[in-house]
Short mmCIF file of N, CA, C and O in Angstrom, two decimals:
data_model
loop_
_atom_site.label_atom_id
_atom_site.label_comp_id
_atom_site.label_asym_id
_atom_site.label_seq_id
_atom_site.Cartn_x
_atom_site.Cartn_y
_atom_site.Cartn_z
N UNK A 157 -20.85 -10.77 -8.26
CA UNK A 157 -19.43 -10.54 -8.49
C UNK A 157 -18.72 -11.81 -8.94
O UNK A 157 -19.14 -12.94 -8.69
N UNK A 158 -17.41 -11.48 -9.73
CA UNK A 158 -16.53 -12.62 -9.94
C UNK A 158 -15.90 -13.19 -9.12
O UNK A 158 -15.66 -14.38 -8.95
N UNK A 159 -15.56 -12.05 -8.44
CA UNK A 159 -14.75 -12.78 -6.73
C UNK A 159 -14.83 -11.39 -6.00
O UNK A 159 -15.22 -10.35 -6.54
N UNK A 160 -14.42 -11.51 -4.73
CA UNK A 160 -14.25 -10.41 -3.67
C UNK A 160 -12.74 -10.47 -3.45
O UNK A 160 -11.97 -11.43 -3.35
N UNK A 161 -12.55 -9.21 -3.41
CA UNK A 161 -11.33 -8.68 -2.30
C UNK A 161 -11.44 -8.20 -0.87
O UNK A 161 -12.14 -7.19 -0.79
N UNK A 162 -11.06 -8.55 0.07
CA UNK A 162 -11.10 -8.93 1.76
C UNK A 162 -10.00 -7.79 1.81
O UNK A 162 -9.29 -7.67 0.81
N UNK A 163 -9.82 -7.03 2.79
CA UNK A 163 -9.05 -6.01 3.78
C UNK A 163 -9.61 -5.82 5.12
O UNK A 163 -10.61 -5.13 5.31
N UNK A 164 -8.89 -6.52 6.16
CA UNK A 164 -9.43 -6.86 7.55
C UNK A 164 -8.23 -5.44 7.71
O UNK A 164 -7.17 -5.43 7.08
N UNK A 165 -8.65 -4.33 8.63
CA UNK A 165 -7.59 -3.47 9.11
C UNK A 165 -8.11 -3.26 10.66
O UNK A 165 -9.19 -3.67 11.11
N UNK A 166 -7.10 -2.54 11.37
CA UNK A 166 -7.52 -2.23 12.62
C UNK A 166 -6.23 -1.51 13.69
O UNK A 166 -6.35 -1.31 14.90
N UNK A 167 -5.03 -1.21 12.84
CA UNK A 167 -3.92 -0.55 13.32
C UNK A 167 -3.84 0.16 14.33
O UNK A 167 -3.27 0.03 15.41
N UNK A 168 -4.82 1.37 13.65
CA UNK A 168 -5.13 2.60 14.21
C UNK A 168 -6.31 3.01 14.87
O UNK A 168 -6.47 4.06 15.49
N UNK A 169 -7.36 1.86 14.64
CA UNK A 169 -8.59 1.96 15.33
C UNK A 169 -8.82 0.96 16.65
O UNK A 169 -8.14 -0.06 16.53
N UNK A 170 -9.60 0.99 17.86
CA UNK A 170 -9.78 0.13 19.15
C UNK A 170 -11.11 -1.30 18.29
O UNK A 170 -11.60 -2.32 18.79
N UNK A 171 -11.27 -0.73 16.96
CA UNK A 171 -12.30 -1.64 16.67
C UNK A 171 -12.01 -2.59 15.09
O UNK A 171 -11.02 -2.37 14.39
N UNK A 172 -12.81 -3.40 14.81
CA UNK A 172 -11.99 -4.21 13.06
C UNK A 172 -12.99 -3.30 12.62
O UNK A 172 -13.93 -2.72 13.17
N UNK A 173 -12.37 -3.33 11.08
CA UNK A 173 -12.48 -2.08 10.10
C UNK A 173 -12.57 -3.37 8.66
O UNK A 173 -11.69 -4.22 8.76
N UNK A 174 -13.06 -3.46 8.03
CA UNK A 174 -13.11 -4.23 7.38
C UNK A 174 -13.66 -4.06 5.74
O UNK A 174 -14.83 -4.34 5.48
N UNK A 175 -12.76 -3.60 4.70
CA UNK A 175 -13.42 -4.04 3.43
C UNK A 175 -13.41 -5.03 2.66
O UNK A 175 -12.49 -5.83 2.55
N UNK A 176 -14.98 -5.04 1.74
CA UNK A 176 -15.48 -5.82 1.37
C UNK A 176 -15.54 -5.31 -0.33
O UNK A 176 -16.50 -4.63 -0.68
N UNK A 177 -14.66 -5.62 -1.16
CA UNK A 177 -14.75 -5.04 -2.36
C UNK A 177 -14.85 -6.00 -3.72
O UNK A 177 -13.97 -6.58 -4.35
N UNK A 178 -16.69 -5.88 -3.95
CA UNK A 178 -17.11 -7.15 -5.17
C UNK A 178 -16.14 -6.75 -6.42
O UNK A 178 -16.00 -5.56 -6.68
N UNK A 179 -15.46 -7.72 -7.17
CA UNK A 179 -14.71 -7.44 -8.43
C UNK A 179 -15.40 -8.07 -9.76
O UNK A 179 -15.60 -9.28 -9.77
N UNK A 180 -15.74 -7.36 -10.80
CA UNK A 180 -16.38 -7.85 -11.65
C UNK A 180 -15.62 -8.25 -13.32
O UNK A 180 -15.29 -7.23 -13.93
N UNK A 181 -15.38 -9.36 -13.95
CA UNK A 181 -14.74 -9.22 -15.41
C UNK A 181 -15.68 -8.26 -16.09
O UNK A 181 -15.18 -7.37 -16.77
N UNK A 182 -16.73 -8.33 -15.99
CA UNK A 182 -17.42 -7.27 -17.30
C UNK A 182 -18.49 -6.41 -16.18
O UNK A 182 -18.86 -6.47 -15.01
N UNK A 183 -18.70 -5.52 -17.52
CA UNK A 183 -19.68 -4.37 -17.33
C UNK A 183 -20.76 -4.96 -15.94
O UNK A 183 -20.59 -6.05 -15.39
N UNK A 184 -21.69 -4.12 -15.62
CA UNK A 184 -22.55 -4.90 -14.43
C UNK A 184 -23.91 -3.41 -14.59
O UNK A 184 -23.68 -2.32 -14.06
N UNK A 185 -24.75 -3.58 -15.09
CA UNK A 185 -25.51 -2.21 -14.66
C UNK A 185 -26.73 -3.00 -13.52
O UNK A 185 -27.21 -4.12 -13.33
N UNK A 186 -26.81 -2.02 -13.14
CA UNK A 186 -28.14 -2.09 -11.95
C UNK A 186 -28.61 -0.80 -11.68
O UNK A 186 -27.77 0.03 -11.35
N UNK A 187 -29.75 -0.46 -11.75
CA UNK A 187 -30.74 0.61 -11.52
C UNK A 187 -30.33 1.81 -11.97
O UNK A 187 -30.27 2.98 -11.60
N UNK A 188 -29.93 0.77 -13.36
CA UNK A 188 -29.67 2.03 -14.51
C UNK A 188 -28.20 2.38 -14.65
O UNK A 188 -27.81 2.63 -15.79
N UNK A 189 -27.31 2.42 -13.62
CA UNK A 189 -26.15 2.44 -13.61
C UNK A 189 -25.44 1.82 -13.92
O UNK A 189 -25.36 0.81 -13.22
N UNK A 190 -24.50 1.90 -15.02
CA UNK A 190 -22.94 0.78 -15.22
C UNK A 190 -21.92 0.73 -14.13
O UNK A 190 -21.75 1.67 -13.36
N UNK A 191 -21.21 -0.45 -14.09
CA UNK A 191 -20.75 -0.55 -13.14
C UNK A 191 -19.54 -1.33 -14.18
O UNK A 191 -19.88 -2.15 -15.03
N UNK A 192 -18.06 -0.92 -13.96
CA UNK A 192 -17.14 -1.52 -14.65
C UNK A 192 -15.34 -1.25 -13.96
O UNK A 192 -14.50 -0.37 -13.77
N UNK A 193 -15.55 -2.64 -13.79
CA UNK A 193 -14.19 -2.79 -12.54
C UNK A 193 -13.18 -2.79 -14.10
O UNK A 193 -13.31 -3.71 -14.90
N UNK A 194 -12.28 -1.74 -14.33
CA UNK A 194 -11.24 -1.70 -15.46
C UNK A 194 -10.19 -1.36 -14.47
O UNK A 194 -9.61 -0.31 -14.75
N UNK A 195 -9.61 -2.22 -12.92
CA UNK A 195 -8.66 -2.54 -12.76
C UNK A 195 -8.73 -3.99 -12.17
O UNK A 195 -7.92 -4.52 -11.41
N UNK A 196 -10.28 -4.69 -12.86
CA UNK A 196 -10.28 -6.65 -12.74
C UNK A 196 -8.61 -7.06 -12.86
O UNK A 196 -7.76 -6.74 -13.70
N UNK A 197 -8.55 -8.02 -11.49
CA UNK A 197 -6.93 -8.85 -11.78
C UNK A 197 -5.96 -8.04 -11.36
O UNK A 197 -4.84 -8.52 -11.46
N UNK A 198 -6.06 -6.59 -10.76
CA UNK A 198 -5.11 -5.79 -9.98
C UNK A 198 -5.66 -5.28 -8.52
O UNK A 198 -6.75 -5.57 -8.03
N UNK A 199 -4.80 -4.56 -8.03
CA UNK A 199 -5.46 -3.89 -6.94
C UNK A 199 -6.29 -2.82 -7.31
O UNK A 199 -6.03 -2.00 -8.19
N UNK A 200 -7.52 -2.85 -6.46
CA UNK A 200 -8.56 -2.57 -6.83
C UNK A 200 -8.44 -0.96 -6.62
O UNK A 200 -9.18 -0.27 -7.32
N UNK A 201 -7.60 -0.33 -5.77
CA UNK A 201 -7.29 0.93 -6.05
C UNK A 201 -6.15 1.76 -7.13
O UNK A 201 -5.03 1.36 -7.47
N UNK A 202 -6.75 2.87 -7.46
CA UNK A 202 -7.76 3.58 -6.59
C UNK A 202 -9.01 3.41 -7.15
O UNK A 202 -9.25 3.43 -8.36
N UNK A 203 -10.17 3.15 -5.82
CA UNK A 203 -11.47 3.02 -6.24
C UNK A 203 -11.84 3.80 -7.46
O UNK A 203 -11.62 5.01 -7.53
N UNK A 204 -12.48 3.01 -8.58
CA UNK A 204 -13.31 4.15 -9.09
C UNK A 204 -15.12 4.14 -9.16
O UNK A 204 -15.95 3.54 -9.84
N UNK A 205 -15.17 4.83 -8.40
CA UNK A 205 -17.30 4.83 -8.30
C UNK A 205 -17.61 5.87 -9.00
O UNK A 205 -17.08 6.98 -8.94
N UNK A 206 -18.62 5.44 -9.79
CA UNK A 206 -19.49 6.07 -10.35
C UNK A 206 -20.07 6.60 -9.44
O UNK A 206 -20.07 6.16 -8.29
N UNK A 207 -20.75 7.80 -9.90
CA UNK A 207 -21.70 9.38 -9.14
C UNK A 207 -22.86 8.59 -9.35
O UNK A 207 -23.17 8.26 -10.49
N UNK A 208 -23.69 8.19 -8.16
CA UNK A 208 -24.65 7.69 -7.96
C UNK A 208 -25.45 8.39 -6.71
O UNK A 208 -24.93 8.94 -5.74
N UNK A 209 -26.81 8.22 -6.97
CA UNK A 209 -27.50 9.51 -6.04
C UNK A 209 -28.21 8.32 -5.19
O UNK A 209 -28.68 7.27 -5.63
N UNK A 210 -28.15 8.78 -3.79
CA UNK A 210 -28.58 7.90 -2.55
C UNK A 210 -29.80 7.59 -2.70
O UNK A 210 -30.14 7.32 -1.55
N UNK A 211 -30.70 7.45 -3.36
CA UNK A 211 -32.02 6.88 -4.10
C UNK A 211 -31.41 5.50 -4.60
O UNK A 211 -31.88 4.46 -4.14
N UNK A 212 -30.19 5.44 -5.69
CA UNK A 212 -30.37 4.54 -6.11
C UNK A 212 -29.16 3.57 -5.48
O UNK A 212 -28.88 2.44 -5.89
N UNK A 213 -28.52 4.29 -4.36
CA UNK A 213 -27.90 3.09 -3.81
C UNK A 213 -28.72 2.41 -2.45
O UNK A 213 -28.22 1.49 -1.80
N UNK A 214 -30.09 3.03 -2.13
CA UNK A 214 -31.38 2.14 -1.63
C UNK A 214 -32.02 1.64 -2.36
O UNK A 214 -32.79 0.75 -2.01
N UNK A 215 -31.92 1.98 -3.41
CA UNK A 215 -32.64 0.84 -4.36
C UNK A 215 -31.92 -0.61 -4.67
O UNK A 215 -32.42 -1.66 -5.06
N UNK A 216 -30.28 -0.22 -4.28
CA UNK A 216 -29.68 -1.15 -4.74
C UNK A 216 -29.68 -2.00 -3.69
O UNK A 216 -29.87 -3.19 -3.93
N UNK A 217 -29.46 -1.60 -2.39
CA UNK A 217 -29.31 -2.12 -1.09
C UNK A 217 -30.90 -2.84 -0.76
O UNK A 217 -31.10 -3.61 0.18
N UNK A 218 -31.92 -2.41 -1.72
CA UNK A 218 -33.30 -2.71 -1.26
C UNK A 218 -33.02 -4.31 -2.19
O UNK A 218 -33.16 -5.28 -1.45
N UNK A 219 -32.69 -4.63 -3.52
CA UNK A 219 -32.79 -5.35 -4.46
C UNK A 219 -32.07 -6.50 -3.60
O UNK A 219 -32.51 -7.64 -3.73
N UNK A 220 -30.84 -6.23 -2.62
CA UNK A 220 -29.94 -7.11 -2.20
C UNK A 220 -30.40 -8.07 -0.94
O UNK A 220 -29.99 -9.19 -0.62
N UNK A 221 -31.47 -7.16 -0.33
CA UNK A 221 -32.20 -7.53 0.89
C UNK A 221 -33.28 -8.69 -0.21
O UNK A 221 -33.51 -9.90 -0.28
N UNK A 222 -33.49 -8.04 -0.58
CA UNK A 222 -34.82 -8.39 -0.90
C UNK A 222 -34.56 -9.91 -1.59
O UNK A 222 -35.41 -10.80 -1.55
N UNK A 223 -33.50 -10.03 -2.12
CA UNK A 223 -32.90 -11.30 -2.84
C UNK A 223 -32.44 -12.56 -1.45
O UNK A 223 -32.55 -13.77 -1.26
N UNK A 224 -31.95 -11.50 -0.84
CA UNK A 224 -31.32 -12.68 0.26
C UNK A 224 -32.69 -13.29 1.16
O UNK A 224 -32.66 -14.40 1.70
N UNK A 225 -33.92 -12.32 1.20
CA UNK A 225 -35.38 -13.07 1.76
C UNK A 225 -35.43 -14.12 1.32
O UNK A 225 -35.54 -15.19 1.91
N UNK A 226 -35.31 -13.81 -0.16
CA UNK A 226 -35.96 -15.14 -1.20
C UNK A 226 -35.01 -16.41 -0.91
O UNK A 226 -35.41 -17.46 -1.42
N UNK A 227 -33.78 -16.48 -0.14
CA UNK A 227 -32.98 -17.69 0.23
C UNK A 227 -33.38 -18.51 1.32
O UNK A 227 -32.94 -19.64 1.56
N UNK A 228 -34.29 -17.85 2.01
CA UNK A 228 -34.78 -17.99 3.40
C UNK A 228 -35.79 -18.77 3.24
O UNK A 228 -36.46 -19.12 4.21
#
C-alpha cells in the first residue's frame, strides 16, 4: 500500500474494534484480481470491494504470511 487509514472505534462495543484500511495510488492485482482504490486522497468510504471468492482471499492471506516468514 501507499499509506493506511487507522479507525480505532469502541463506543458501542465492551471491546476495541479497529480498522485497518491499505490505500493504493494505482491499480494493484493479486491472484488475478484488480484492486483499485478510485477514492485515493478521500475518505475511503464507501468501501468498494471487488467480488472475490474465499479461495482467493486465502490465497491472498497465504501470500501475506508467507512474505512476513521471509522477514524472520
Amino acid at each position: 500500500p501507499d499509506l493506511f487509514n487507522y479507525n480505532s472505534l469502541g463506543n458501542e462495543n465492551p471491546h476495541l474494534h479497529v480498522h485497518i484500511v491499505p490505500r493504493y495510488k494505482t491499480k494493484r492485482i493479486s491472484e488475478g484480481v484488480t484492486f483499485e482504490d478510485l477514492r485515493f486522497g478521500k475518505s475511503p468510504r464507501p468501501f468498494e470491494n471487488p467480488a472475490i471468492t474465499e479461495e482467493v482471499v486465502l490465497r491472498i492471506r497465504d501470500s501475506i504470511r508467507n512474505s512476513l516468514a521471509e522477514l524472520s
